[in-house]
Short mmCIF file of C-alpha atoms in Angstrom, two decimals:
data_model
loop_
_atom_site.label_atom_id
_atom_site.label_comp_id
_atom_site.label_asym_id
_atom_site.label_seq_id
_atom_site.Cartn_x
_atom_site.Cartn_y
_atom_site.Cartn_z
CA UNK A 100 0.00 0.00 0.00
CA UNK A 101 2.84 2.40 0.73
CA UNK A 102 3.92 2.36 -2.91
CA UNK A 103 0.43 3.22 -4.03
CA UNK A 104 0.45 6.25 -1.77
CA UNK A 105 3.90 7.34 -2.78
CA UNK A 106 2.81 7.63 -6.39
CA UNK A 107 -0.51 9.04 -5.63
CA UNK A 108 -0.92 11.95 -3.27
CA UNK A 109 -0.36 15.50 -4.37
CA UNK A 110 -0.32 19.23 -3.44
CA UNK A 111 -2.63 22.15 -4.11
CA UNK A 112 -5.87 21.75 -6.06
CA UNK A 113 -8.43 19.30 -4.68
CA UNK A 114 -8.39 18.10 -1.09
CA UNK A 115 -8.34 14.32 -0.82
CA UNK A 116 -9.12 12.86 2.58
CA UNK A 117 -6.71 10.05 3.36
CA UNK A 118 -9.58 8.03 4.84
CA UNK A 119 -11.10 7.61 1.37
CA UNK A 120 -8.05 5.81 0.02
CA UNK A 121 -8.94 2.53 1.66
CA UNK A 122 -12.48 2.28 0.30
CA UNK A 123 -14.03 1.07 -2.91
CA UNK A 124 -13.90 4.58 -4.38
CA UNK A 125 -10.10 4.40 -4.42
CA UNK A 126 -10.20 1.75 -7.11
CA UNK A 127 -9.64 3.21 -10.58
CA UNK A 128 -8.47 6.75 -9.79
CA UNK A 129 -5.90 8.15 -12.23
CA UNK A 130 -2.38 8.18 -10.80
CA UNK A 131 0.13 10.63 -12.30
CA UNK A 132 3.88 10.47 -11.61
CA UNK A 133 6.01 13.21 -13.16
CA UNK A 134 9.24 14.83 -11.99
CA UNK A 135 10.52 17.24 -14.65
CA UNK A 136 14.06 18.56 -14.26
CA UNK A 137 16.44 21.20 -15.57
CA UNK A 138 18.60 18.41 -17.04
CA UNK A 139 18.69 18.04 -20.81
CA UNK A 140 17.24 14.55 -21.11
CA UNK A 141 14.22 12.53 -22.21
CA UNK A 142 11.62 13.40 -19.59
CA UNK A 143 9.09 10.79 -18.43
CA UNK A 144 5.49 10.66 -17.23
CA UNK A 145 4.00 7.52 -15.64
CA UNK A 146 0.25 6.96 -15.71
CA UNK A 147 -1.64 4.23 -13.88
CA UNK A 148 -4.84 3.56 -11.99
CA UNK A 149 -5.16 3.04 -8.25
CA UNK A 150 -6.01 -0.53 -7.36
CA UNK A 151 -7.04 -1.91 -3.99
CA UNK A 152 -6.14 -5.51 -4.89
CA UNK A 153 -3.66 -7.28 -2.67
CA UNK A 154 -0.32 -7.53 -4.47
CA UNK A 155 1.41 -10.90 -4.64
CA UNK A 156 4.98 -10.48 -3.48
CA UNK A 157 6.30 -14.02 -3.75
CA UNK A 158 8.68 -12.88 -6.48
CA UNK A 159 10.81 -11.28 -3.76
CA UNK A 160 11.27 -14.56 -1.88
CA UNK A 161 13.63 -17.18 -3.22
CA UNK A 162 12.50 -20.78 -2.80
CA UNK A 163 15.04 -23.43 -3.72
CA UNK A 164 12.28 -25.92 -4.62
CA UNK A 165 10.36 -23.69 -7.06
CA UNK A 166 11.72 -23.30 -10.60
CA UNK A 167 12.52 -19.71 -11.54
CA UNK A 168 9.83 -18.01 -13.61
CA UNK A 169 6.83 -19.93 -12.27
CA UNK A 170 5.80 -17.55 -9.50
CA UNK A 171 3.30 -14.65 -9.59
CA UNK A 172 4.59 -11.10 -9.77
CA UNK A 173 3.35 -7.75 -8.46
CA UNK A 174 0.96 -5.98 -10.79
CA UNK A 175 0.26 -2.36 -11.65
CA UNK A 176 -2.83 -1.23 -13.53
CA UNK A 177 -1.21 1.02 -16.13
CA UNK A 178 -3.03 3.72 -18.09
CA UNK A 179 -2.40 3.16 -21.78
CA UNK A 180 -3.28 5.07 -24.94
CA UNK A 181 -3.22 8.55 -23.42
CA UNK A 182 -2.09 11.78 -25.09
CA UNK A 183 0.49 13.63 -22.98
CA UNK A 184 2.20 16.99 -23.42
CA UNK A 185 3.99 19.68 -21.41
CA UNK A 186 3.32 23.35 -22.16
CA UNK A 187 5.52 26.27 -21.08
CA UNK A 188 4.23 29.80 -20.64
CA UNK A 189 7.00 30.90 -23.03
CA UNK A 190 5.23 29.08 -25.87
CA UNK A 191 7.21 25.83 -25.75
CA UNK A 192 5.40 22.53 -26.22
CA UNK A 193 6.77 19.04 -25.67
CA UNK A 194 4.88 15.97 -26.90
CA UNK A 195 5.22 12.58 -25.20
CA UNK A 196 4.80 9.15 -26.76
CA UNK A 197 3.99 5.94 -24.91
CA UNK A 198 6.89 3.48 -24.80
CA UNK A 199 6.37 0.76 -22.24
CA UNK A 200 2.71 0.51 -21.30
CA UNK A 201 1.87 3.38 -18.96
CA UNK A 202 5.26 5.07 -19.48
CA UNK A 203 5.30 8.17 -21.68
CA UNK A 204 8.57 9.65 -22.96
CA UNK A 205 9.20 13.07 -24.47
CA UNK A 206 9.74 12.86 -28.23
CA UNK A 207 12.82 15.05 -27.87
CA UNK A 208 15.05 15.68 -24.86
CA UNK A 209 14.41 18.96 -23.09
CA UNK A 210 15.37 20.81 -19.92
CA UNK A 211 13.13 23.06 -17.85
CA UNK A 212 14.15 26.71 -17.85
CA UNK A 213 14.19 28.73 -14.65
CA UNK A 214 11.61 31.50 -14.74
CA UNK A 215 9.24 29.54 -17.00
CA UNK A 216 6.07 27.95 -15.65
CA UNK A 217 4.91 24.64 -17.07
CA UNK A 218 1.74 22.59 -17.02
CA UNK A 219 1.19 18.93 -17.83
CA UNK A 220 -1.85 18.07 -19.94
CA UNK A 221 -3.21 14.51 -20.22
CA UNK A 222 -6.07 13.18 -22.32
CA UNK A 223 -6.96 9.56 -21.67
CA UNK A 224 -7.94 7.07 -24.35
CA UNK A 225 -11.58 7.65 -23.33
CA UNK A 226 -11.25 11.40 -23.99
CA UNK A 227 -11.12 12.69 -20.41
CA UNK A 228 -8.71 15.62 -20.09
CA UNK A 229 -6.64 16.53 -17.04
CA UNK A 230 -4.24 19.36 -16.28
CA UNK A 231 -1.72 20.07 -13.59
CA UNK A 232 -1.18 23.22 -11.60
CA UNK A 233 1.64 25.44 -12.91
CA UNK A 234 5.08 24.27 -11.79
CA UNK A 235 8.55 25.70 -12.30
CA UNK A 236 12.14 25.32 -11.19
CA UNK A 237 12.68 27.52 -8.13
CA UNK A 238 16.45 27.15 -7.81
CA UNK A 239 19.55 25.05 -8.24
CA UNK A 240 22.23 23.66 -5.95
CA UNK A 241 25.34 21.68 -6.85
CA UNK A 242 26.40 18.54 -5.00
CA UNK A 243 30.02 19.09 -3.99
CA UNK A 244 30.67 15.80 -2.24
CA UNK A 245 29.17 12.37 -1.60
CA UNK A 246 31.01 10.30 1.00
CA UNK A 247 30.65 7.31 3.30
CA UNK A 248 31.57 6.99 6.97
CA UNK A 249 31.29 4.14 9.40
CA UNK A 250 28.86 5.09 12.13
CA UNK A 251 26.21 3.79 14.52
CA UNK A 252 22.55 4.49 13.82
CA UNK A 253 20.16 6.02 16.33
CA UNK A 254 18.93 2.51 17.08
CA UNK A 255 22.44 1.28 17.83
CA UNK A 256 23.16 -0.54 14.55
CA UNK A 257 26.75 -0.57 13.33
CA UNK A 258 26.97 0.37 9.66
CA UNK A 259 27.84 2.95 7.05
CA UNK A 260 26.16 6.29 6.41
CA UNK A 261 26.14 8.04 3.03
CA UNK A 262 26.37 11.83 3.33
CA UNK A 263 25.95 14.72 0.88
CA UNK A 264 27.34 18.26 0.83
CA UNK A 265 26.07 20.85 -1.63
CA UNK A 266 26.26 24.56 -2.39
CA UNK A 267 23.35 26.73 -3.58
CA UNK A 268 23.36 28.05 -7.12
CA UNK A 269 20.76 30.14 -8.90
CA UNK A 270 17.37 31.12 -7.53
CA UNK A 271 15.86 30.00 -4.24
CA UNK A 272 17.30 26.70 -3.04
CA UNK A 273 15.85 26.05 0.41
CA UNK A 274 14.00 22.77 0.06
CA UNK A 275 15.61 19.49 -0.99
CA UNK A 276 14.60 15.93 -1.72
CA UNK A 277 17.09 13.11 -2.26
CA UNK A 278 16.76 9.94 -4.30
CA UNK A 279 19.38 7.39 -5.23
CA UNK A 280 20.21 4.32 -7.28
CA UNK A 281 22.51 1.88 -5.52
CA UNK A 282 24.46 -0.79 -7.38
CA UNK A 283 26.33 -3.59 -5.70
CA UNK A 284 28.55 -6.46 -6.74
CA UNK A 285 27.36 -10.02 -6.01
CA UNK A 286 29.78 -12.95 -5.89
CA UNK A 287 28.20 -16.42 -5.81
CA UNK A 288 29.86 -17.96 -2.73
CA UNK A 289 29.83 -21.59 -3.91
CA UNK A 290 30.42 -21.18 -7.62
CA UNK A 291 32.15 -23.90 -9.63
CA UNK A 292 33.68 -23.52 -13.11
CA UNK A 293 31.79 -26.64 -14.24
CA UNK A 294 28.12 -27.56 -14.02
CA UNK A 295 25.55 -30.25 -14.79
CA UNK A 296 24.25 -30.68 -18.33
CA UNK A 297 21.13 -32.83 -18.65
CA UNK A 298 19.84 -34.03 -22.03
CA UNK A 299 17.43 -36.66 -23.34
CA UNK A 300 15.59 -36.72 -20.02
CA UNK A 301 12.38 -38.77 -19.93
CA UNK A 302 11.13 -39.04 -16.33
CA UNK A 303 8.30 -41.33 -17.44
CA UNK A 304 10.38 -43.91 -19.29
CA UNK A 305 10.02 -47.51 -18.15
CA UNK A 306 11.33 -49.39 -16.34
CA UNK A 307 13.34 -46.33 -15.21
CA UNK A 308 13.96 -42.76 -16.44
CA UNK A 309 16.30 -42.27 -19.36
CA UNK A 310 18.75 -39.36 -19.54
CA UNK A 311 22.28 -38.22 -20.24
CA UNK A 312 23.99 -36.29 -17.44
CA UNK A 313 27.39 -34.67 -18.00
CA UNK A 314 29.67 -32.35 -16.04
CA UNK A 315 30.75 -29.63 -18.47
CA UNK A 316 32.45 -26.20 -18.34
CA UNK A 317 30.11 -23.30 -17.68
CA UNK A 318 28.89 -21.63 -20.85
CA UNK A 319 27.88 -18.38 -19.14
CA UNK A 320 29.79 -16.20 -16.66
CA UNK A 321 27.62 -16.37 -13.57
CA UNK A 322 30.04 -16.01 -10.67
CA UNK A 323 30.01 -12.19 -10.50
CA UNK A 324 26.87 -10.11 -11.01
CA UNK A 325 25.59 -6.60 -10.34
CA UNK A 326 22.22 -5.43 -9.11
CA UNK A 327 20.77 -1.91 -9.11
CA UNK A 328 17.98 -0.83 -6.77
CA UNK A 329 16.28 2.58 -6.64
CA UNK A 330 15.40 4.29 -3.37
CA UNK A 331 11.86 3.92 -2.05
CA UNK A 332 12.07 6.20 0.97
CA UNK A 333 11.47 9.95 1.31
CA UNK A 334 14.62 11.86 2.27
CA UNK A 335 14.18 15.62 2.77
CA UNK A 336 16.29 18.56 3.92
CA UNK A 337 15.60 22.25 4.38
CA UNK A 338 17.69 25.38 4.83
CA UNK A 339 14.62 27.62 5.07
CA UNK A 340 15.32 30.69 7.20
CA UNK A 341 19.01 30.62 6.25
CA UNK A 342 19.20 32.02 2.70
CA UNK A 343 22.29 30.94 0.82
CA UNK A 344 23.13 28.22 3.32
CA UNK A 345 25.03 25.16 2.23
CA UNK A 346 23.82 21.63 2.80
CA UNK A 347 26.39 19.94 5.01
CA UNK A 348 26.65 16.27 5.97
CA UNK A 349 23.09 15.44 5.01
CA UNK A 350 22.60 11.68 5.44
CA UNK A 351 20.71 10.11 2.54
CA UNK A 352 21.28 6.41 3.23
CA UNK A 353 22.26 4.17 6.14
CA UNK A 354 23.30 0.56 5.52
CA UNK A 355 23.75 -1.89 8.35
CA UNK A 356 27.15 -3.54 8.60
CA UNK A 357 25.57 -6.99 8.07
CA UNK A 358 23.76 -6.06 4.86
CA UNK A 359 25.21 -8.24 2.10
CA UNK A 360 24.91 -5.44 -0.51
CA UNK A 361 28.18 -3.97 0.81
CA UNK A 362 29.97 -7.34 0.95
CA UNK A 363 32.26 -6.59 -1.98
CA UNK A 364 31.98 -3.33 -3.92
CA UNK A 365 29.13 -0.85 -3.65
CA UNK A 366 28.17 2.26 -5.60
CA UNK A 367 25.48 4.85 -5.03
CA UNK A 368 24.30 7.57 -7.43
CA UNK A 369 22.75 10.29 -5.30
CA UNK A 370 20.40 12.77 -6.94
CA UNK A 371 19.55 16.06 -5.20
CA UNK A 372 16.28 17.73 -6.23
CA UNK A 373 15.67 21.39 -5.33
CA UNK A 374 11.95 21.64 -4.66
CA UNK A 375 9.33 24.31 -4.31
CA UNK A 376 7.86 24.98 -0.86
CA UNK A 377 4.60 23.30 -1.94
CA UNK A 378 6.39 20.17 -3.13
CA UNK A 379 8.43 19.99 0.08
CA UNK A 380 5.26 20.32 2.17
CA UNK A 381 3.61 17.54 0.15
CA UNK A 382 6.49 15.11 0.63
CA UNK A 383 6.86 16.01 4.28
CA UNK A 384 3.19 15.18 4.85
CA UNK A 385 3.49 12.00 2.84
CA UNK A 386 6.57 10.95 4.79
CA UNK A 387 4.62 11.39 8.03
CA UNK A 388 1.91 9.08 6.78
CA UNK A 389 4.33 6.53 5.35
CA UNK A 390 6.13 6.16 8.69
CA UNK A 391 2.95 5.08 10.41
CA UNK A 392 2.53 1.35 10.97
CA UNK A 393 -0.85 1.50 9.26
CA UNK A 394 -1.71 4.55 7.20
CA UNK A 395 -5.40 3.64 7.30
CA UNK A 396 -5.63 3.61 11.09
CA UNK A 397 -4.61 7.20 11.77
CA UNK A 398 -6.56 8.72 14.66
CA UNK A 399 -6.47 12.12 12.97
CA UNK A 400 -5.49 11.36 9.39
CA UNK A 401 -6.03 14.90 8.12
CA UNK A 402 -6.02 15.48 4.39
CA UNK A 403 -3.58 15.43 1.52
CA UNK A 404 -3.81 17.16 -1.82
CA UNK A 405 -3.40 16.55 -5.54
CA UNK A 406 -2.07 19.11 -8.02
CA UNK A 407 -3.76 17.42 -11.01
CA UNK A 408 -7.47 17.88 -11.79
CA UNK A 409 -10.10 17.43 -14.48
CA UNK A 410 -9.71 20.09 -17.16
CA UNK A 411 -13.48 20.53 -17.45
CA UNK A 412 -13.75 21.36 -13.74
CA UNK A 413 -15.75 18.27 -12.80
CA UNK A 414 -15.12 16.93 -9.34
CA UNK A 415 -12.86 13.87 -9.56
CA UNK A 416 -10.08 12.73 -7.27
CA UNK A 417 -6.77 12.35 -9.10
CA UNK A 418 -3.72 10.94 -7.37
CA UNK A 419 -0.27 12.25 -8.08
CA UNK A 420 2.11 15.14 -7.89
CA UNK A 421 3.64 16.86 -10.89
CA UNK A 422 6.94 18.43 -9.90
CA UNK A 423 9.57 20.70 -11.44
CA UNK A 424 13.02 20.53 -9.86
CA UNK A 425 16.60 21.67 -10.18
CA UNK A 426 18.56 18.42 -10.23
CA UNK A 427 22.19 17.46 -9.71
CA UNK A 428 23.77 14.08 -9.06
CA UNK A 429 27.06 12.52 -7.98
CA UNK A 430 28.33 8.94 -7.67
CA UNK A 431 30.34 7.23 -4.93
CA UNK A 432 32.14 3.86 -4.85
CA UNK A 433 33.56 1.99 -1.90
CA UNK A 434 34.65 -1.52 -0.91
CA UNK A 435 33.71 -3.28 2.31
CA UNK A 436 37.40 -3.39 3.21
CA UNK A 437 37.61 0.41 3.00
CA UNK A 438 35.30 0.86 6.00
CA UNK A 439 35.61 -2.48 7.80
CA UNK A 440 39.28 -3.49 7.30
CA UNK A 441 40.07 -7.04 8.28
CA UNK A 442 36.50 -7.84 9.33
CA UNK A 443 34.37 -10.79 8.25
CA UNK A 444 32.10 -10.15 5.28
CA UNK A 445 28.36 -9.76 5.87
CA UNK A 446 26.45 -13.05 5.62
CA UNK A 447 25.08 -14.12 2.25
CA UNK A 448 21.30 -13.60 2.20
CA UNK A 449 20.58 -17.30 1.70
CA UNK A 450 21.87 -20.28 3.61
CA UNK A 451 24.37 -22.12 1.41
CA UNK A 452 25.03 -25.69 2.39
CA UNK A 453 26.44 -28.67 0.49
CA UNK A 454 23.95 -31.39 -0.43
CA UNK A 455 23.89 -34.80 -2.04
CA UNK A 456 21.11 -37.03 -3.39
CA UNK A 457 20.64 -40.07 -5.63
CA UNK A 458 21.28 -39.32 -9.27
CA UNK A 459 18.01 -40.81 -10.57
CA UNK A 460 14.55 -41.71 -9.31
CA UNK A 461 11.72 -44.16 -9.83
CA UNK A 462 9.92 -43.75 -13.15
CA UNK A 463 7.06 -41.28 -12.80
CA UNK A 464 4.90 -43.67 -14.81
CA UNK A 465 5.66 -46.76 -12.74
CA UNK A 466 2.32 -48.31 -11.71
CA UNK A 467 3.49 -50.88 -9.20
CA UNK A 468 3.94 -50.56 -5.45
CA UNK A 469 6.30 -47.76 -4.47
CA UNK A 470 8.59 -47.63 -1.47
CA UNK A 471 8.14 -44.76 0.98
CA UNK A 472 9.89 -41.56 -0.09
CA UNK A 473 12.85 -41.28 2.27
CA UNK A 474 15.36 -39.48 0.06
CA UNK A 475 15.30 -35.90 -1.23
CA UNK A 476 14.46 -35.23 -4.91
CA UNK A 477 17.03 -36.69 -7.29
CA UNK A 478 19.79 -34.82 -9.04
CA UNK A 479 18.24 -35.16 -12.49
CA UNK A 480 14.87 -33.85 -11.28
CA UNK A 481 16.45 -30.77 -9.76
CA UNK A 482 18.79 -30.14 -12.68
CA UNK A 483 15.80 -30.38 -15.02
CA UNK A 484 14.00 -27.73 -12.95
CA UNK A 485 17.03 -25.46 -12.75
CA UNK A 486 17.28 -25.69 -8.96
CA UNK A 487 20.87 -26.76 -8.32
CA UNK A 488 24.47 -26.32 -9.47
CA UNK A 489 27.31 -28.81 -9.44
CA UNK A 490 29.96 -28.35 -6.75
CA UNK A 491 32.17 -31.48 -6.51
CA UNK A 492 32.21 -35.28 -6.70
CA UNK A 493 30.68 -36.89 -3.66
CA UNK A 494 32.88 -37.01 -0.59
CA UNK A 495 31.74 -37.97 2.88
CA UNK A 496 33.93 -35.21 4.28
CA UNK A 497 31.86 -32.63 2.35
CA UNK A 498 28.43 -34.06 3.26
CA UNK A 499 28.89 -36.15 6.41
CA UNK A 500 26.16 -38.44 7.73
CA UNK A 501 24.07 -38.30 4.56
CA UNK A 502 21.32 -40.93 4.56
CA UNK A 503 20.98 -40.84 0.75
CA UNK A 504 24.39 -40.14 -0.77
CA UNK A 505 24.75 -39.86 -4.53
CA UNK A 506 27.68 -39.45 -6.90
CA UNK A 507 27.72 -35.63 -6.68
CA UNK A 508 27.79 -32.78 -4.19
CA UNK A 509 25.71 -29.80 -5.25
CA UNK A 510 24.39 -26.46 -3.99
CA UNK A 511 21.08 -24.68 -4.34
CA UNK A 512 21.27 -22.51 -7.44
CA UNK A 513 21.21 -19.12 -5.71
CA UNK A 514 24.51 -20.08 -4.05
CA UNK A 515 26.24 -21.16 -7.25
CA UNK A 516 24.72 -18.80 -9.82
CA UNK A 517 24.65 -15.04 -9.21
CA UNK A 518 22.19 -14.38 -12.05
CA UNK A 519 19.28 -15.11 -9.69
CA UNK A 520 20.20 -11.96 -7.79
CA UNK A 521 21.58 -9.66 -10.49
CA UNK A 522 22.84 -9.24 -14.04
CA UNK A 523 26.13 -10.77 -15.19
CA UNK A 524 26.99 -7.74 -17.33
CA UNK A 525 29.27 -5.06 -15.87
CA UNK A 526 27.41 -1.69 -15.81
CA UNK A 527 28.83 0.99 -18.10
CA UNK A 528 29.60 3.29 -15.17
CA UNK A 529 31.29 0.64 -13.00
CA UNK A 530 34.79 1.25 -11.71
CA UNK A 531 36.99 -1.17 -9.79
#
């Protein structure tokens, strides 16, 4: 539910009581996400519909016994087929075209100009027109430094804090919001340069399954991977009352020392957004709601606002905040050893033990009496389902006291193949 609210509560046209968001009326409201910047780039608008269905989140939980790709994934009800454009009061017009469903990209790159007010206009595929309140860039500020320090959090957790310093530039730069993309290196802890190759597998053949099982060199590099995750929290700062003040040692991210994302090499791209006072107030209110254990059980929930409305003036709740910001960004890299020299690496997020099992199994089409199942699933079954990776020939020293030893020792795939947790392609920006 938090994500729904983060993309759907805005600032200055129609009051929207937070209590209404949990009811049936919340289903189907237009959700507008748009942050336009003073950077010369392809700008983006995201359109969707609010949905009170319960999301399925099993895609975030790895299960060694479920083949990859067979689980349900979270869903978003996207708004397709809309016409989208941005109009400046200096006569500029920027047309957007739908790329991915619900994602609209400007036909040409553009940057917002300071001193120009802009509005976003949307016409849905059904012909309903919406417009945003006027927005404009209020100021700029340049990030001068992004750095990491080992520290202890307010709750007593040992870890690393990411800080930002910046200096004001043009215009009024008093209100700030921070977002980031973090990228981290993943090293499969029980990787082997060779793996199983199963061919001609017929689990139903009689009197027993037929197959060819080989141990062959890996065809794909899957020992080292990289994963990138965008921030999903609201980080704000203000220098209001101190015109021209610098931002100094503003923490934008804290990572516990035992978080595996810093196990090897970590990078964070911090983006600083100079906001208007209205936008800052909106996000501050939203942050207050999002920190509650249950946003729908507030004793005094108050109200939040949207800065998008029906163009014809009809009363309709629209979720979303259209924002114009002065943006700057800076990237930081560090290794675990840089901040925790000589210390043990954080634990891998999944338990990685060595296993063994019989190579084959009883034919799945055998109709006679079957013995009780006392052994784990066979090697060929699990290789066929993509659940395991080869580690070594069987040795009692590797898997002591096994009741069903087989010819091989293997590991669950997430421990021997990093591609379940990231991409095996080095990002363009990566530096060692």
